[in-house]
mmCIF file of C-alpha atoms in Angstrom:
data_model
loop_
_atom_site.group_PDB
_atom_site.id
_atom_site.type_symbol
_atom_site.label_atom_id
_atom_site.label_comp_id
_atom_site.label_asym_id
_atom_site.label_seq_id
_atom_site.Cartn_x
_atom_site.Cartn_y
_atom_site.Cartn_z
ATOM 1 C CA UNK A 77 -27.277 81.312 -75.562
ATOM 2 C CA UNK A 78 -29.943 78.769 -75.884
ATOM 3 C CA UNK A 79 -32.677 78.798 -78.580
ATOM 4 C CA UNK A 80 -35.325 79.152 -75.656
ATOM 5 C CA UNK A 81 -33.632 81.865 -73.913
ATOM 6 C CA UNK A 82 -33.102 83.846 -77.342
ATOM 7 C CA UNK A 83 -36.852 83.417 -78.097
ATOM 8 C CA UNK A 84 -37.671 84.764 -74.606
ATOM 9 C CA UNK A 85 -35.583 87.791 -75.025
ATOM 10 C CA UNK A 86 -37.024 88.437 -78.493
ATOM 11 C CA UNK A 87 -40.534 88.390 -76.824
ATOM 12 C CA UNK A 88 -39.635 91.466 -74.785
ATOM 13 C CA UNK A 89 -39.775 93.311 -77.918
ATOM 14 C CA UNK A 90 -43.438 92.393 -78.329
ATOM 15 C CA UNK A 91 -44.086 93.594 -74.624
ATOM 16 C CA UNK A 92 -42.393 96.905 -75.499
ATOM 17 C CA UNK A 93 -44.294 97.384 -78.681
ATOM 18 C CA UNK A 94 -47.466 96.983 -76.828
ATOM 19 C CA UNK A 95 -46.636 100.542 -75.228
ATOM 20 C CA UNK A 96 -46.110 102.067 -78.653
ATOM 21 C CA UNK A 97 -49.658 103.415 -79.026
ATOM 22 C CA UNK A 98 -49.849 104.689 -75.464
ATOM 23 C CA UNK A 99 -46.562 106.673 -75.683
ATOM 24 C CA UNK A 100 -47.341 107.899 -79.228
ATOM 25 C CA UNK A 101 -50.572 109.422 -78.074
ATOM 26 C CA UNK A 102 -48.676 111.222 -75.404
ATOM 27 C CA UNK A 103 -46.452 112.915 -77.968
ATOM 28 C CA UNK A 104 -49.142 114.561 -80.064
ATOM 29 C CA UNK A 105 -49.051 116.804 -82.167
ATOM 30 C CA UNK A 106 -45.390 116.116 -82.999
ATOM 31 C CA UNK A 107 -45.359 115.017 -86.687
ATOM 32 C CA UNK A 108 -44.217 111.224 -87.343
ATOM 33 C CA UNK A 109 -40.934 111.796 -89.088
ATOM 34 C CA UNK A 110 -39.692 114.195 -86.483
ATOM 35 C CA UNK A 111 -40.799 111.823 -83.785
ATOM 36 C CA UNK A 112 -39.052 109.126 -85.529
ATOM 37 C CA UNK A 113 -35.808 111.065 -85.511
ATOM 38 C CA UNK A 114 -35.997 111.986 -81.927
ATOM 39 C CA UNK A 115 -36.750 108.313 -80.882
ATOM 40 C CA UNK A 116 -34.176 106.606 -83.093
ATOM 41 C CA UNK A 117 -31.610 109.199 -81.818
ATOM 42 C CA UNK A 118 -32.257 108.132 -78.273
ATOM 43 C CA UNK A 119 -32.262 104.399 -79.156
ATOM 44 C CA UNK A 120 -29.134 104.769 -81.234
ATOM 45 C CA UNK A 121 -27.303 106.650 -78.529
ATOM 46 C CA UNK A 122 -28.103 103.999 -76.094
ATOM 47 C CA UNK A 123 -26.834 101.316 -78.453
ATOM 48 C CA UNK A 124 -23.583 103.152 -79.085
ATOM 49 C CA UNK A 125 -22.884 103.429 -75.389
ATOM 50 C CA UNK A 126 -23.685 99.735 -74.878
ATOM 51 C CA UNK A 127 -21.355 98.966 -77.777
ATOM 52 C CA UNK A 128 -18.380 101.042 -76.193
ATOM 53 C CA UNK A 129 -18.869 99.425 -72.722
ATOM 54 C CA UNK A 130 -18.834 95.784 -74.405
ATOM 55 C CA UNK A 131 -15.487 96.118 -76.202
ATOM 56 C CA UNK A 132 -15.538 99.367 -78.350
ATOM 57 C CA UNK A 133 -16.437 99.850 -81.902
ATOM 58 C CA UNK A 134 -13.780 97.359 -83.444
ATOM 59 C CA UNK A 135 -16.739 94.788 -83.844
ATOM 60 C CA UNK A 136 -18.598 97.387 -85.930
ATOM 61 C CA UNK A 137 -15.804 98.038 -88.255
ATOM 62 C CA UNK A 138 -15.575 94.398 -89.193
ATOM 63 C CA UNK A 139 -19.259 94.330 -90.407
ATOM 64 C CA UNK A 140 -19.820 94.604 -94.154
ATOM 65 C CA UNK A 141 -21.479 97.828 -95.348
ATOM 66 C CA UNK A 142 -24.084 95.740 -96.947
ATOM 67 C CA UNK A 143 -25.477 94.787 -93.409
ATOM 68 C CA UNK A 144 -25.703 98.397 -92.451
ATOM 69 C CA UNK A 145 -27.679 99.523 -95.612
ATOM 70 C CA UNK A 146 -30.013 96.460 -95.036
ATOM 71 C CA UNK A 147 -30.738 97.115 -91.524
ATOM 72 C CA UNK A 148 -31.081 100.979 -92.081
ATOM 73 C CA UNK A 149 -33.455 100.397 -94.872
ATOM 74 C CA UNK A 150 -35.456 97.968 -92.750
ATOM 75 C CA UNK A 151 -36.086 100.240 -89.869
ATOM 76 C CA UNK A 152 -36.504 103.420 -91.854
ATOM 77 C CA UNK A 153 -38.611 101.847 -94.599
ATOM 78 C CA UNK A 154 -40.944 100.080 -92.246
ATOM 79 C CA UNK A 155 -41.766 103.490 -90.293
ATOM 80 C CA UNK A 156 -41.574 105.608 -93.488
ATOM 81 C CA UNK A 157 -44.175 103.274 -95.190
ATOM 82 C CA UNK A 158 -46.362 102.990 -92.081
ATOM 83 C CA UNK A 159 -46.707 106.596 -91.496
ATOM 84 C CA UNK A 160 -47.396 107.224 -95.218
ATOM 85 C CA UNK A 161 -50.048 104.571 -95.286
ATOM 86 C CA UNK A 162 -51.994 105.921 -92.225
ATOM 87 C CA UNK A 163 -51.995 109.340 -94.050
ATOM 88 C CA UNK A 164 -53.561 107.871 -97.238
ATOM 89 C CA UNK A 165 -55.982 105.255 -95.866
ATOM 90 C CA UNK A 166 -58.207 104.928 -92.740
ATOM 91 C CA UNK A 167 -56.075 104.011 -89.662
ATOM 92 C CA UNK A 168 -57.798 100.851 -88.754
ATOM 93 C CA UNK A 169 -57.894 99.137 -92.071
ATOM 94 C CA UNK A 170 -54.359 100.290 -93.038
ATOM 95 C CA UNK A 171 -53.184 99.074 -89.579
ATOM 96 C CA UNK A 172 -54.799 95.743 -90.233
ATOM 97 C CA UNK A 173 -53.015 95.281 -93.402
ATOM 98 C CA UNK A 174 -49.694 96.415 -91.934
ATOM 99 C CA UNK A 175 -50.168 93.846 -89.173
ATOM 100 C CA UNK A 176 -49.883 91.026 -91.567
ATOM 101 C CA UNK A 177 -46.133 91.090 -90.729
ATOM 102 C CA UNK A 178 -46.310 88.366 -87.995
ATOM 103 C CA UNK A 179 -48.100 86.004 -90.236
ATOM 104 C CA UNK A 180 -45.767 86.718 -93.071
ATOM 105 C CA UNK A 181 -42.804 85.966 -90.679
ATOM 106 C CA UNK A 182 -44.168 82.659 -89.804
ATOM 107 C CA UNK A 183 -44.773 81.819 -93.503
ATOM 108 C CA UNK A 184 -41.503 83.174 -94.798
ATOM 109 C CA UNK A 185 -39.444 81.574 -91.988
ATOM 110 C CA UNK A 186 -40.172 78.210 -93.763
ATOM 111 C CA UNK A 187 -37.862 79.190 -96.461
ATOM 112 C CA UNK A 188 -34.849 79.351 -93.983
ATOM 113 C CA UNK A 189 -32.357 76.629 -93.792
ATOM 114 C CA UNK A 190 -33.130 74.235 -91.136
ATOM 115 C CA UNK A 191 -36.673 75.619 -90.554
ATOM 116 C CA UNK A 192 -39.774 73.681 -91.451
ATOM 117 C CA UNK A 193 -43.475 74.774 -91.305
ATOM 118 C CA UNK A 194 -45.965 72.549 -89.651
ATOM 119 C CA UNK A 195 -49.688 72.599 -89.686
ATOM 120 C CA UNK A 196 -49.753 73.912 -86.140
ATOM 121 C CA UNK A 197 -47.687 76.983 -87.184
ATOM 122 C CA UNK A 198 -50.100 77.897 -89.955
ATOM 123 C CA UNK A 199 -53.251 77.288 -87.800
ATOM 124 C CA UNK A 200 -51.805 79.205 -84.911
ATOM 125 C CA UNK A 201 -50.636 82.066 -87.151
ATOM 126 C CA UNK A 202 -54.147 82.328 -88.772
ATOM 127 C CA UNK A 203 -55.926 82.174 -85.342
ATOM 128 C CA UNK A 204 -53.564 85.008 -84.220
ATOM 129 C CA UNK A 205 -54.164 87.025 -87.365
ATOM 130 C CA UNK A 206 -58.019 86.908 -86.962
ATOM 131 C CA UNK A 207 -57.580 87.893 -83.376
ATOM 132 C CA UNK A 208 -55.484 90.944 -84.332
ATOM 133 C CA UNK A 209 -57.906 91.685 -87.087
ATOM 134 C CA UNK A 210 -60.712 92.026 -84.627
ATOM 135 C CA UNK A 211 -58.810 94.511 -82.528
ATOM 136 C CA UNK A 212 -57.577 96.696 -85.360
ATOM 137 C CA UNK A 213 -60.594 96.389 -87.412
ATOM 138 C CA UNK A 214 -62.796 97.119 -84.481
ATOM 139 C CA UNK A 215 -66.137 96.563 -86.220
ATOM 140 C CA UNK A 216 -65.205 99.084 -89.057
ATOM 141 C CA UNK A 217 -67.187 99.560 -92.230
ATOM 142 C CA UNK A 218 -64.740 97.696 -94.519
ATOM 143 C CA UNK A 219 -62.203 98.828 -96.956
ATOM 144 C CA UNK A 220 -62.518 102.024 -98.913
ATOM 145 C CA UNK A 221 -61.314 101.473 -102.665
ATOM 146 C CA UNK A 222 -60.417 105.235 -102.697
ATOM 147 C CA UNK A 223 -57.709 104.420 -100.184
ATOM 148 C CA UNK A 224 -56.085 101.847 -102.328
ATOM 149 C CA UNK A 225 -52.681 103.582 -102.481
ATOM 150 C CA UNK A 226 -52.620 103.661 -98.796
ATOM 151 C CA UNK A 227 -53.548 99.913 -98.550
ATOM 152 C CA UNK A 228 -50.747 99.097 -101.082
ATOM 153 C CA UNK A 229 -48.248 101.039 -98.829
ATOM 154 C CA UNK A 230 -49.520 99.206 -95.725
ATOM 155 C CA UNK A 231 -48.926 95.874 -97.614
ATOM 156 C CA UNK A 232 -45.361 96.901 -98.403
ATOM 157 C CA UNK A 233 -44.983 97.879 -94.774
ATOM 158 C CA UNK A 234 -45.806 94.562 -93.733
ATOM 159 C CA UNK A 235 -43.478 92.899 -96.329
ATOM 160 C CA UNK A 236 -40.706 95.299 -95.264
ATOM 161 C CA UNK A 237 -40.635 94.246 -91.660
ATOM 162 C CA UNK A 238 -41.326 90.535 -92.084
ATOM 163 C CA UNK A 239 -38.503 90.561 -94.751
ATOM 164 C CA UNK A 240 -36.210 92.420 -92.360
ATOM 165 C CA UNK A 241 -36.951 89.980 -89.500
ATOM 166 C CA UNK A 242 -36.581 86.767 -91.600
ATOM 167 C CA UNK A 243 -33.428 87.844 -93.477
ATOM 168 C CA UNK A 244 -31.922 89.023 -90.356
ATOM 169 C CA UNK A 245 -31.646 85.328 -89.526
ATOM 170 C CA UNK A 246 -29.248 85.097 -92.727
ATOM 171 C CA UNK A 247 -27.130 87.723 -90.935
ATOM 172 C CA UNK A 248 -26.755 85.731 -87.912
ATOM 173 C CA UNK A 249 -22.984 86.490 -87.842
ATOM 174 C CA UNK A 250 -23.648 90.156 -87.581
ATOM 175 C CA UNK A 251 -23.541 91.145 -83.956
ATOM 176 C CA UNK A 252 -26.482 92.894 -82.366
ATOM 177 C CA UNK A 253 -24.358 95.911 -81.787
ATOM 178 C CA UNK A 254 -24.893 96.779 -85.495
ATOM 179 C CA UNK A 255 -28.594 97.769 -84.409
ATOM 180 C CA UNK A 256 -27.104 100.837 -82.905
ATOM 181 C CA UNK A 257 -25.782 101.982 -86.334
ATOM 182 C CA UNK A 258 -29.148 101.163 -87.948
ATOM 183 C CA UNK A 259 -30.932 103.311 -85.415
ATOM 184 C CA UNK A 260 -28.556 106.227 -85.835
ATOM 185 C CA UNK A 261 -28.824 106.090 -89.637
ATOM 186 C CA UNK A 262 -32.447 105.873 -89.416
ATOM 187 C CA UNK A 263 -32.541 108.969 -87.202
ATOM 188 C CA UNK A 264 -30.516 110.831 -89.725
ATOM 189 C CA UNK A 265 -32.754 109.845 -92.667
ATOM 190 C CA UNK A 266 -35.790 110.623 -90.618
ATOM 191 C CA UNK A 267 -34.395 114.137 -89.803
ATOM 192 C CA UNK A 268 -33.640 114.716 -93.417
ATOM 193 C CA UNK A 269 -37.173 113.781 -94.749
ATOM 194 C CA UNK A 270 -38.723 115.641 -91.842
ATOM 195 C CA UNK A 271 -37.137 118.913 -93.013
ATOM 196 C CA UNK A 272 -38.116 118.210 -96.538
ATOM 197 C CA UNK A 273 -41.746 117.271 -95.961
ATOM 198 C CA UNK A 274 -43.059 118.273 -92.529
ATOM 199 C CA UNK A 275 -43.568 121.370 -90.226
ATOM 200 C CA UNK A 276 -41.492 121.200 -87.016
ATOM 201 C CA UNK A 277 -43.675 120.688 -84.067
ATOM 202 C CA UNK A 278 -41.713 119.611 -80.804
ATOM 203 C CA UNK A 279 -43.318 117.572 -78.099
ATOM 204 C CA UNK A 280 -45.494 119.758 -75.927
ATOM 205 C CA UNK A 281 -44.761 119.977 -72.162
ATOM 206 C CA UNK A 282 -43.277 117.432 -69.714
ATOM 207 C CA UNK A 283 -45.778 114.679 -70.702
ATOM 208 C CA UNK A 284 -44.951 115.115 -74.308
ATOM 209 C CA UNK A 285 -41.129 114.900 -73.846
ATOM 210 C CA UNK A 286 -41.527 112.041 -71.287
ATOM 211 C CA UNK A 287 -43.483 110.045 -73.805
ATOM 212 C CA UNK A 288 -41.091 110.713 -76.548
ATOM 213 C CA UNK A 289 -38.086 109.691 -74.258
ATOM 214 C CA UNK A 290 -39.999 106.641 -73.268
ATOM 215 C CA UNK A 291 -40.634 105.735 -76.950
ATOM 216 C CA UNK A 292 -36.850 106.101 -77.537
ATOM 217 C CA UNK A 293 -35.813 103.974 -74.701
ATOM 218 C CA UNK A 294 -38.344 101.150 -75.180
ATOM 219 C CA UNK A 295 -40.610 100.402 -78.278
ATOM 220 C CA UNK A 296 -38.200 102.385 -80.670
ATOM 221 C CA UNK A 297 -35.047 101.528 -78.781
ATOM 222 C CA UNK A 298 -34.415 98.455 -76.747
ATOM 223 C CA UNK A 299 -37.135 96.700 -78.598
ATOM 224 C CA UNK A 300 -34.910 96.365 -81.669
ATOM 225 C CA UNK A 301 -31.920 94.963 -80.000
ATOM 226 C CA UNK A 302 -33.842 92.312 -78.044
ATOM 227 C CA UNK A 303 -35.759 91.615 -81.373
ATOM 228 C CA UNK A 304 -32.593 91.164 -83.196
ATOM 229 C CA UNK A 305 -31.418 88.501 -80.790
ATOM 230 C CA UNK A 306 -34.819 86.583 -81.000
ATOM 231 C CA UNK A 307 -35.001 86.479 -84.742
ATOM 232 C CA UNK A 308 -31.190 85.408 -85.180
ATOM 233 C CA UNK A 309 -30.900 82.863 -82.241
ATOM 234 C CA UNK A 310 -34.514 82.025 -81.142
ATOM 235 C CA UNK A 311 -37.498 80.205 -82.587
ATOM 236 C CA UNK A 312 -38.584 82.623 -85.354
ATOM 237 C CA UNK A 313 -41.832 80.879 -86.175
ATOM 238 C CA UNK A 314 -42.793 81.077 -82.508
ATOM 239 C CA UNK A 315 -41.686 84.697 -82.214
ATOM 240 C CA UNK A 316 -43.730 85.564 -85.406
ATOM 241 C CA UNK A 317 -47.030 84.065 -84.087
ATOM 242 C CA UNK A 318 -46.375 85.446 -80.493
ATOM 243 C CA UNK A 319 -46.041 88.861 -82.123
ATOM 244 C CA UNK A 320 -49.898 88.864 -82.348
ATOM 245 C CA UNK A 321 -49.884 89.624 -78.647
ATOM 246 C CA UNK A 322 -48.631 93.105 -79.326
ATOM 247 C CA UNK A 323 -52.142 94.539 -80.634
ATOM 248 C CA UNK A 324 -53.899 92.746 -77.932
ATOM 249 C CA UNK A 325 -51.622 93.942 -75.023
ATOM 250 C CA UNK A 326 -51.588 97.500 -76.552
ATOM 251 C CA UNK A 327 -55.389 97.609 -76.604
ATOM 252 C CA UNK A 328 -55.490 96.390 -72.968
ATOM 253 C CA UNK A 329 -53.104 99.170 -71.998
ATOM 254 C CA UNK A 330 -55.260 101.721 -73.579
ATOM 255 C CA UNK A 331 -58.292 100.392 -71.818
ATOM 256 C CA UNK A 332 -56.586 100.310 -68.530
ATOM 257 C CA UNK A 333 -55.729 104.204 -68.940
ATOM 258 C CA UNK A 334 -59.231 104.912 -70.181
ATOM 259 C CA UNK A 335 -58.323 105.828 -73.818
ATOM 260 C CA UNK A 336 -60.121 102.855 -75.155
ATOM 261 C CA UNK A 337 -63.409 101.055 -73.993
ATOM 262 C CA UNK A 338 -63.611 97.388 -73.353
ATOM 263 C CA UNK A 339 -65.664 95.412 -75.429
ATOM 264 C CA UNK A 340 -66.620 91.704 -76.556
ATOM 265 C CA UNK A 341 -64.002 92.008 -79.250
ATOM 266 C CA UNK A 342 -61.372 91.994 -76.593
ATOM 267 C CA UNK A 343 -62.723 88.778 -75.222
ATOM 268 C CA UNK A 344 -62.898 87.078 -78.703
ATOM 269 C CA UNK A 345 -59.480 88.388 -79.654
ATOM 270 C CA UNK A 346 -57.982 87.065 -76.393
ATOM 271 C CA UNK A 347 -59.237 83.555 -77.215
ATOM 272 C CA UNK A 348 -57.928 83.671 -80.679
ATOM 273 C CA UNK A 349 -54.393 85.017 -79.976
ATOM 274 C CA UNK A 350 -53.815 82.920 -76.886
ATOM 275 C CA UNK A 351 -55.104 79.824 -78.647
ATOM 276 C CA UNK A 352 -53.022 80.547 -81.656
ATOM 277 C CA UNK A 353 -49.895 81.039 -79.645
ATOM 278 C CA UNK A 354 -50.561 77.755 -77.799
ATOM 279 C CA UNK A 355 -50.974 75.871 -80.907
ATOM 280 C CA UNK A 356 -47.882 77.275 -82.553
ATOM 281 C CA UNK A 357 -45.829 76.736 -79.289
ATOM 282 C CA UNK A 358 -46.925 73.080 -79.331
ATOM 283 C CA UNK A 359 -45.824 72.738 -83.024
ATOM 284 C CA UNK A 360 -42.328 74.237 -82.105
ATOM 285 C CA UNK A 361 -41.950 71.860 -79.124
ATOM 286 C CA UNK A 362 -42.932 68.819 -81.145
ATOM 287 C CA UNK A 363 -40.212 70.040 -83.888
#
């Protein structure tokens, strides 16, 4: 597989994550950890079926237990921190801090062997970050000091996912099939924590279950498999910067279905995110 093809496959995850907000709205009022358990059960099951069809589970037995611990903590830790942050702090501000992960991926990737940061990567990442900030902040009233614990958790959330993505590159020998085990283990941990901390409220009606299944198939399922291929074999710096398209595309989807209203913020964010992606792409091509 070429580097360019792997990068393109990884970007599919960004497109799928753009549907995360839409499907999540459809699953209300299911609590987050229960929803997490449902979605990762679906994603893990699909991965196990795919693994079995591609040669069985022998490839999984050869993988170190450390890899499974790493992957499980990455998936479960990110979502646990994210949901907790949004409970303790305003969603817009906490979401903005959590969405530092694409910028952190671009910066941290410069520490990897054979990777080098160029000025174009930094400029593109910053442009994309400001574009994402416009969408997530949405003209809010700024940070609330009383919500500091939530902000700290949101920052840990960003560090968790960026660290997971970058260090996944160091696990390049670990097959993508291991993601299926990550998903199953995350589902089990989510179910345990749900029983301990949440009331059980299942998705309501056909729309609720359809949204939950769609989440498990796409943004909380297939997305992790294609992202694994992208960060291990593709251009991780370009992927990190291109990830800023997720909040933009997510907002456009919400506007298209009438959940959100269009505004000048969308236009400005489009220019910043698109321009940042072009700058970073040119820097990667020159490399």
